[in-house]
XYZ file of C-alpha atoms in Angstrom:
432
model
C -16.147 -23.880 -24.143
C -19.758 -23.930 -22.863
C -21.890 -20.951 -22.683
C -21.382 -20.109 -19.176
C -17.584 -19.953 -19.444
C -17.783 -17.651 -22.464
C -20.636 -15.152 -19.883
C -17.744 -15.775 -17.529
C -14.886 -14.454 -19.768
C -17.132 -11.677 -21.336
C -17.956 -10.399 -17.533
C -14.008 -10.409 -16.815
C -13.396 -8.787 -19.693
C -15.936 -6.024 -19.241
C -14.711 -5.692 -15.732
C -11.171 -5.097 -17.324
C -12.472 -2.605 -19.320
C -13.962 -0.966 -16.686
C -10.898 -0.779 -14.230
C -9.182 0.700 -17.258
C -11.620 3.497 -17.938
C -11.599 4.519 -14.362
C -7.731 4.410 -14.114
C -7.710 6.829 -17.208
C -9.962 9.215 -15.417
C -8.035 9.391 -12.660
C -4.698 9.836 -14.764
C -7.233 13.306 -16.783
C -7.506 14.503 -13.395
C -3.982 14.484 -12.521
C -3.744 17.673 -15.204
C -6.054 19.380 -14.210
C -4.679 22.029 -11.997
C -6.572 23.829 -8.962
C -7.197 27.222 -9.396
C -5.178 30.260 -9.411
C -2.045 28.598 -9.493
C 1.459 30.243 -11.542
C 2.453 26.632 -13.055
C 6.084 27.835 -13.539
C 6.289 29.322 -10.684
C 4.881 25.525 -9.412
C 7.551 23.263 -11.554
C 10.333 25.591 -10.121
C 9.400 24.943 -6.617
C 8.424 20.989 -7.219
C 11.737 20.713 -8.941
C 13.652 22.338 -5.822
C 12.202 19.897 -2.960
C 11.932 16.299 -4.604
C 14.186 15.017 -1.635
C 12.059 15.379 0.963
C 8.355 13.472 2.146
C 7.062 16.073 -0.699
C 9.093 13.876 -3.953
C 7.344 10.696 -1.943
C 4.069 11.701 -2.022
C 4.424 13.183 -5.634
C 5.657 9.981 -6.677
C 2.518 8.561 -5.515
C 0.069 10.491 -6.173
C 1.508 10.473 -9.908
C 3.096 13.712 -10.430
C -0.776 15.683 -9.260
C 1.294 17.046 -6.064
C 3.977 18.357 -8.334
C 1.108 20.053 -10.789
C -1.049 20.924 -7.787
C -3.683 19.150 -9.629
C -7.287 18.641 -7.989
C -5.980 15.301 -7.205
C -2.837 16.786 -5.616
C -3.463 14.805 -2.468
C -4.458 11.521 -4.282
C -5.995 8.627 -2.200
C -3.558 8.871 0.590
C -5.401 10.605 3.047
C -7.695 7.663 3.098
C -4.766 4.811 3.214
C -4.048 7.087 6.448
C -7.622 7.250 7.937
C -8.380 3.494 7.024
C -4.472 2.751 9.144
C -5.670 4.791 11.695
C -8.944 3.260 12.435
C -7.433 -0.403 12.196
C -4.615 0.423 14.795
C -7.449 1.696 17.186
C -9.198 -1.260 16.674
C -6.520 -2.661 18.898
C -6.938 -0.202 21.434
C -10.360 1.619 21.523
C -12.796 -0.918 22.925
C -15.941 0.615 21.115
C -14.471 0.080 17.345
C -13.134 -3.759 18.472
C -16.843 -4.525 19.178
C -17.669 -2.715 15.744
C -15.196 -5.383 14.400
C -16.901 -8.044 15.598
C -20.331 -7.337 14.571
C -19.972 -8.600 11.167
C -20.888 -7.092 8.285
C -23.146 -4.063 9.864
C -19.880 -3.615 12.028
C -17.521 -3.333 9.026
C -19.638 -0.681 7.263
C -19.762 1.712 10.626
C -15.801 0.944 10.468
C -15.944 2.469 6.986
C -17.722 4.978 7.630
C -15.792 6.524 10.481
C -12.959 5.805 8.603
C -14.557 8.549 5.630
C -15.244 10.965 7.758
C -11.738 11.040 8.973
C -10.570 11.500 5.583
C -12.241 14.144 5.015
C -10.832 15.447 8.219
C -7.325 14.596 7.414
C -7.548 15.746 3.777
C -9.022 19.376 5.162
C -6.125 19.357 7.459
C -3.229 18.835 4.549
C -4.617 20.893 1.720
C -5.111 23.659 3.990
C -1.684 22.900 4.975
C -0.450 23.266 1.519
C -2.278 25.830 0.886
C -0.655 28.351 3.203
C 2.506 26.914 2.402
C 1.681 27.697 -1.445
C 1.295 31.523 -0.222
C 3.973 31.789 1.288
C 6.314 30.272 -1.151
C 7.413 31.839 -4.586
C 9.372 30.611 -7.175
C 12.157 31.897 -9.594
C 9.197 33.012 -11.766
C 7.432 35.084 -9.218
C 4.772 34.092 -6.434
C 2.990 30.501 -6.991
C -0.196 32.153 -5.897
C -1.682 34.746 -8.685
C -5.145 35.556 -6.875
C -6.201 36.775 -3.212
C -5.432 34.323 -0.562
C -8.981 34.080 1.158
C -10.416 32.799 -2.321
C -7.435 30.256 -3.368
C -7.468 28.858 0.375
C -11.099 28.227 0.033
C -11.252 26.996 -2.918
C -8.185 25.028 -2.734
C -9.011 22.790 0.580
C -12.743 22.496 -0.918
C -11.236 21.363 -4.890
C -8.894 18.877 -2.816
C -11.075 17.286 -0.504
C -13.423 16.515 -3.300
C -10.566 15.125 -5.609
C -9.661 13.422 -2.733
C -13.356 11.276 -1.795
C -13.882 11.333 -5.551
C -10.778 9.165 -5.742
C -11.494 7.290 -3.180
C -15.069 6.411 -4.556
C -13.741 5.767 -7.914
C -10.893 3.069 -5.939
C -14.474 1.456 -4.288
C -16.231 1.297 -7.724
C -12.916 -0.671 -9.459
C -13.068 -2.997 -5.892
C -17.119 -3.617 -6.574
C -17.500 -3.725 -10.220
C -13.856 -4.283 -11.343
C -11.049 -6.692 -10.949
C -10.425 -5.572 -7.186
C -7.844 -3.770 -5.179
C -9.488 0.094 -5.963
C -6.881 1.996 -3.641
C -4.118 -0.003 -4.457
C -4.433 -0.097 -8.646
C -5.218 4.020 -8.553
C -1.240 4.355 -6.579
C -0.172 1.765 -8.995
C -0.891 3.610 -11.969
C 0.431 6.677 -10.299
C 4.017 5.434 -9.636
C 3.943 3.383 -13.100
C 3.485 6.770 -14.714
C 6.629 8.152 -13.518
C 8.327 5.154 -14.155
C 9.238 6.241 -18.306
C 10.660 9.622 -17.178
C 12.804 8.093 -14.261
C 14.440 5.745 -16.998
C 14.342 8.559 -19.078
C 16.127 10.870 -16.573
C 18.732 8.027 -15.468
C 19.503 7.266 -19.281
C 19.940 11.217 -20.179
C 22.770 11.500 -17.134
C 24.424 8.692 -18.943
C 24.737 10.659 -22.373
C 25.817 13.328 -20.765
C 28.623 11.365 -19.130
C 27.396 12.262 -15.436
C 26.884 8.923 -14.750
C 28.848 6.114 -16.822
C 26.813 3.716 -19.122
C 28.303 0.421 -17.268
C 26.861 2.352 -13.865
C 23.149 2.488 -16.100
C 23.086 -1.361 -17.128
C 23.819 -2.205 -13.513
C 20.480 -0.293 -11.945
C 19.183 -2.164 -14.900
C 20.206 -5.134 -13.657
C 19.481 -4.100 -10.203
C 16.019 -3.678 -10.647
C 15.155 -6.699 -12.545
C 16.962 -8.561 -9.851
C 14.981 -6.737 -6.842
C 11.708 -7.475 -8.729
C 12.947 -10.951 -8.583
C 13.637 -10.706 -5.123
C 10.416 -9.653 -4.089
C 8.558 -11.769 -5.828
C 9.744 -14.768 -4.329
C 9.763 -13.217 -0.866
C 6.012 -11.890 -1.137
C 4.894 -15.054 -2.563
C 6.944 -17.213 0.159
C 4.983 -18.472 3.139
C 4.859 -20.805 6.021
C 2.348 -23.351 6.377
C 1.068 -24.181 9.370
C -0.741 -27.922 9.087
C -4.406 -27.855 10.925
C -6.176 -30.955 11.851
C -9.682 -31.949 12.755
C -10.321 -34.809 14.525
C -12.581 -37.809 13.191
C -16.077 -38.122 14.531
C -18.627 -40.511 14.318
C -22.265 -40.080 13.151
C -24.251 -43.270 13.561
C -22.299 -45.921 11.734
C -20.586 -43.379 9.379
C -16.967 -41.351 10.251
C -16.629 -37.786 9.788
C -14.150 -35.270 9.577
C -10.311 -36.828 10.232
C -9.354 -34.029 6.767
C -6.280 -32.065 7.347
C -5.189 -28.246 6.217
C -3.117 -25.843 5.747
C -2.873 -22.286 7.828
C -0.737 -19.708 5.492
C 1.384 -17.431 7.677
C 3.151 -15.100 5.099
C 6.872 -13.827 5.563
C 5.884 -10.473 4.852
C 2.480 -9.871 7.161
C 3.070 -5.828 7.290
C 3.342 -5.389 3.452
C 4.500 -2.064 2.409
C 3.092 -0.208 5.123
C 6.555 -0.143 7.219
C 8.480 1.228 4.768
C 5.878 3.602 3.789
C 5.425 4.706 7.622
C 9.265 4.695 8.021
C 10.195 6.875 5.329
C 7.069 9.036 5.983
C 8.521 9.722 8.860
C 11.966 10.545 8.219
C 11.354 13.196 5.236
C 9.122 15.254 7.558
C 12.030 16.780 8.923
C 13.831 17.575 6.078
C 10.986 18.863 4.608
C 10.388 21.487 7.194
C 13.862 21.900 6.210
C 14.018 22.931 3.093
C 10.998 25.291 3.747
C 13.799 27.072 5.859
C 15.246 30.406 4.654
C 19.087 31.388 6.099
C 22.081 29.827 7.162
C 22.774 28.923 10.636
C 19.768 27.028 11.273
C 19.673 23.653 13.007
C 16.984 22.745 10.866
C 19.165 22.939 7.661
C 22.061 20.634 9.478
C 19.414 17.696 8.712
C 20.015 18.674 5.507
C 23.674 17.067 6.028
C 22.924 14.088 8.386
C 19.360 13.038 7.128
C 19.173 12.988 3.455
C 18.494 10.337 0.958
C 21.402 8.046 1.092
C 23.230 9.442 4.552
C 24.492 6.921 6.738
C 22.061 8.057 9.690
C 18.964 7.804 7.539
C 19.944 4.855 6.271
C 20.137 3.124 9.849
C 17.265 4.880 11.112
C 15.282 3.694 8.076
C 15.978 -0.125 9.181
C 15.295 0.458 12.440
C 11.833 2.137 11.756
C 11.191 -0.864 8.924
C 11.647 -3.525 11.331
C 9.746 -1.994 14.404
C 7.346 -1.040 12.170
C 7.142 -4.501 11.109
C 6.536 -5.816 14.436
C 4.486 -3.681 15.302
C 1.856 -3.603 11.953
C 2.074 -7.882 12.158
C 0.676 -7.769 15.948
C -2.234 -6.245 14.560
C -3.153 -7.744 11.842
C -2.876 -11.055 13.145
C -4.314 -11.833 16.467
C -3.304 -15.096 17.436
C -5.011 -15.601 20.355
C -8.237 -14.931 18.098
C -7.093 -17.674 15.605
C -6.146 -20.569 17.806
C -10.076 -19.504 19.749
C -11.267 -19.608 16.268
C -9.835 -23.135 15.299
C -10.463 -24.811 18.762
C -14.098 -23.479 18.226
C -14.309 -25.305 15.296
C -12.911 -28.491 16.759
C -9.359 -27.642 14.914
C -5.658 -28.095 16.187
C -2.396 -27.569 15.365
C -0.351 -31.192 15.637
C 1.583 -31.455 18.947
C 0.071 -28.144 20.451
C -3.010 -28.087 23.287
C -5.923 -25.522 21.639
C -5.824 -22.473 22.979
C -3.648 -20.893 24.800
C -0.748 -22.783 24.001
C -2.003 -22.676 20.239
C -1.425 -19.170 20.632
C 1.940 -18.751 22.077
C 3.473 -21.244 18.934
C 2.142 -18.455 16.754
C 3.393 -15.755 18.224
C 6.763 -17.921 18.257
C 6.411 -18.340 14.346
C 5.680 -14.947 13.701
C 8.278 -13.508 15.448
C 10.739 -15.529 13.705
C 9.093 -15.491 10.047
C 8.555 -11.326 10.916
C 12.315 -10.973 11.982
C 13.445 -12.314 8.600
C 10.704 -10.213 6.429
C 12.026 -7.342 8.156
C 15.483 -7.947 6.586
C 14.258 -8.628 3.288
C 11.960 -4.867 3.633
C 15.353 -3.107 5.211
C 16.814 -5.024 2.181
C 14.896 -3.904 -0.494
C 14.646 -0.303 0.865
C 18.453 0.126 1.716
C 19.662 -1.080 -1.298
C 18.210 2.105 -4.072
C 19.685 4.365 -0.972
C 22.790 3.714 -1.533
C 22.593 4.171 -4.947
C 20.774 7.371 -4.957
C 23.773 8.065 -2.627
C 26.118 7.756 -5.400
C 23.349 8.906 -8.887
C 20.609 11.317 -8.785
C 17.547 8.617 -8.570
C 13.808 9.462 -8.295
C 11.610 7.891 -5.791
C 9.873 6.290 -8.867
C 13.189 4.093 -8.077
C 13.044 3.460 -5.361
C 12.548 0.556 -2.653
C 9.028 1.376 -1.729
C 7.716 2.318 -5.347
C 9.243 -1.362 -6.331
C 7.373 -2.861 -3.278
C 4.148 -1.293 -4.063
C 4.153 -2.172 -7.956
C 4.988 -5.819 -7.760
C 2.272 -6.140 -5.119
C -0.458 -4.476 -6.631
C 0.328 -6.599 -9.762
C 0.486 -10.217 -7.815
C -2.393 -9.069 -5.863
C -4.466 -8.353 -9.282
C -3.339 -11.270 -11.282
C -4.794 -13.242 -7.702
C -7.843 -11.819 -8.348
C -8.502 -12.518 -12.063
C -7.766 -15.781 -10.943
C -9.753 -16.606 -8.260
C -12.279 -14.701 -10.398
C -11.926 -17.476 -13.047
C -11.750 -20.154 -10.775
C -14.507 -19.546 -8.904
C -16.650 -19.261 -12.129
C -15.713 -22.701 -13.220
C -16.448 -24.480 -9.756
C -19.794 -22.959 -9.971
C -20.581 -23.931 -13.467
C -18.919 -27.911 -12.592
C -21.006 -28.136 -9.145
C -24.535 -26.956 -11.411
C -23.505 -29.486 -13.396
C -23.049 -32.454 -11.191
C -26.646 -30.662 -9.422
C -27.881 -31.589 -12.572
C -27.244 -34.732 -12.928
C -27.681 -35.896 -9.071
């Protein structure tokens, strides 16, 4: 191993390191609770509404919503802004020129997209705020101090857990192995993962649940990691051509490639949006006091694991999925692209026709990644149907954990790749 590979390792490691240290400091700040808070008070009231869009968002945020910690509202009002601002790409004319400027466009983009964070974050911890007030537990009020001073201070602590977060996620993406956002939710739902086991396995000693039922959501999940694996790895490869050109008395170009279309374009953000969606209702729900409300009859139709959320969870998954594909892949922008650069697809005229056989791929290869995401998501339904299951366990928290991992093992190595092409083309510099 030459010297260069051995700065190369050294640098990865140190970057390692570094992703690591921040990932602890967000996992500290999870504890640290915002002030003026009655904590059991808190766990009674967490532990009473973990079915609704409240044991989601808990789940991701890594238990900080369920401690009302200063990171109670964890990086997910930015995921939101940063969705926002790429669906109005598509349909505000001002940010789609920002898009194409480039790099000086893509900062503005960024930009707008923080501010609206810190919009969106004011919004929601003011939200819960008020809610906090006016909720108490079986251990007395949640709230111990006056209500102008914990409203204030609460939606000021949050939003600055909140952009803290979200700087810490860009330092990890600049001077660590990548993927900032994603790895600080990943380490949020992997920390609930021990007490979900741990929950599941103390039902079966108590005979709630019987120990053959335990091995098979064993079983289960191994088998939907599997599955999701080889459906987020699968794609379909479109073959790209150039044409052969002559230069004097030499012929260039005639080299062929490869266009990667992947089965699952939308990633988790269908079944995020879809469930999202759903749970708001029945969290307004259980917020409601009384019997005889129409509000607590969602209660009975659209829980976890009811036949009507179940079917309006696929639906939402695959619209959802048709809808997030169409804008993250323009394909009238790609076959422009590839006929600029004197590319074409084999038995297809550049341009418009181009276009049209990718929206006729992708609306084939998107209708069956839609049934693998209603798939994945369905499936821990039913079975939190039939056993008590956290959302730790579920479809979405599976989806999110095995991409963040793929996505980060892709970066360390590209990162190692591309430090060994550099060091083999500075040597054949060398010797040229």
């Amino acid at each position: 191993m030459n010297q260069r590979q051995e700065n190369s390792l050294t640098d990865l490691k140190s970057r390692i390191i570094f992703t690591i240290l921040i990932l602890i400091i967000c996992r500290i700040g999870s504890y640290i609770p915002v002030a003026g808070i009655n904590t059991s008070a808190l766990s009674d009231f967490a532990q009473h509404n973990q079915s609704g869009i409240l044991g989601m968002f808990n789940v991701l945020s890594g238990g900080s919503l369920g401690r009302m910690s200063i990171f109670a509202l964890a990086i997910m009002p930015y995921i939101t802004a940063s969705i926002i601002i790429q669906l109005l790409t598509i349909a505000f004319k001002p940010l789609e020129n920002l898009k194409k400027e480039g790099e000086i466009g893509r900062r503005k983009i960024n930009q707008i997209s923080r501010v609206l964070t810190v919009a969106l974050a004011s919004f929601q911890a003011y939200g819960m705020a008020i809610t906090l007030l006016k909720t108490a537990g079986a251990a007395g009020p949640i709230v111990v101090i006056s209500p102008s001073f914990f409203i204030t201070s609460t939606v000021i602590t949050l939003v600055v857990g909140t952009m803290f977060l979200m700087w810490l996620g860009e330092q990890i993406t600049t001077r660590g192995i990548g993927n900032g956002s994603s790895l600080i939710i990943f380490i949020g739902i992997v920390s609930g993962l021990p007490s979900a086991f741990i929950s599941t396995f103390e039902l079966a000693r108590k005979g709630s649940i019987s120990s053959v039922l335990v091995l098979g959501i064993i079983a289960l999940v191994i088998f939907m990691v599997a599955l999701i694996i080889f459906f987020e790895r699968a794609q379909r490869k479109v073959l790209v051509q150039y044409p052969k050109r002559q230069v004097g008395n030499k012929i260039y170009g005639g080299d062929s490639t490869y266009l990667p279309l992947k089965l699952n374009t939308a990633g988790v953000i269908p079944p995020i949006f879809a469930s999202s969606i759903l749970l708001f209702p029945l969290t307004i729900a259980n917020f409601v006091s009384g019997s005889g409300s129409w509000l607590e009859d969602i209660q009975l139709y659209l829980n976890r694991g009811k036949p009507l959320f179940m079917i309006l969870n696929v639906t939402l998954i695959i619209f959802f999925c048709f809808f997030y594909t169409t804008v993250v892949f323009n394909s009238e922008e790609t076959a422009n692209n590839l006929r600029k650069n004197g590319a074409f697809v084999p038995g297809r005229r550049p341009g418009k026709h181009t276009a049209e056989f990718f929206d006729y791929l992708l609306a084939r290869i998107t209708a069956l990644g839609s049934i693998y995401l209603s798939f994945v998501c369905i499936i821990p339904e039913i079975i939190a149907s039939k056993v008590t299951l956290t959302f730790a366990l579920g479809g979405t928290s599976m989806l999110i954990v095995v991409n963040v991992v793929l996505d980060t093992f892709a970066q360390i190595q590209t990162y190692l790749f591309s430090s060994k092409y550099e060091s083999v083309i500075k040597k054949i510099k060398i010797k040229s």
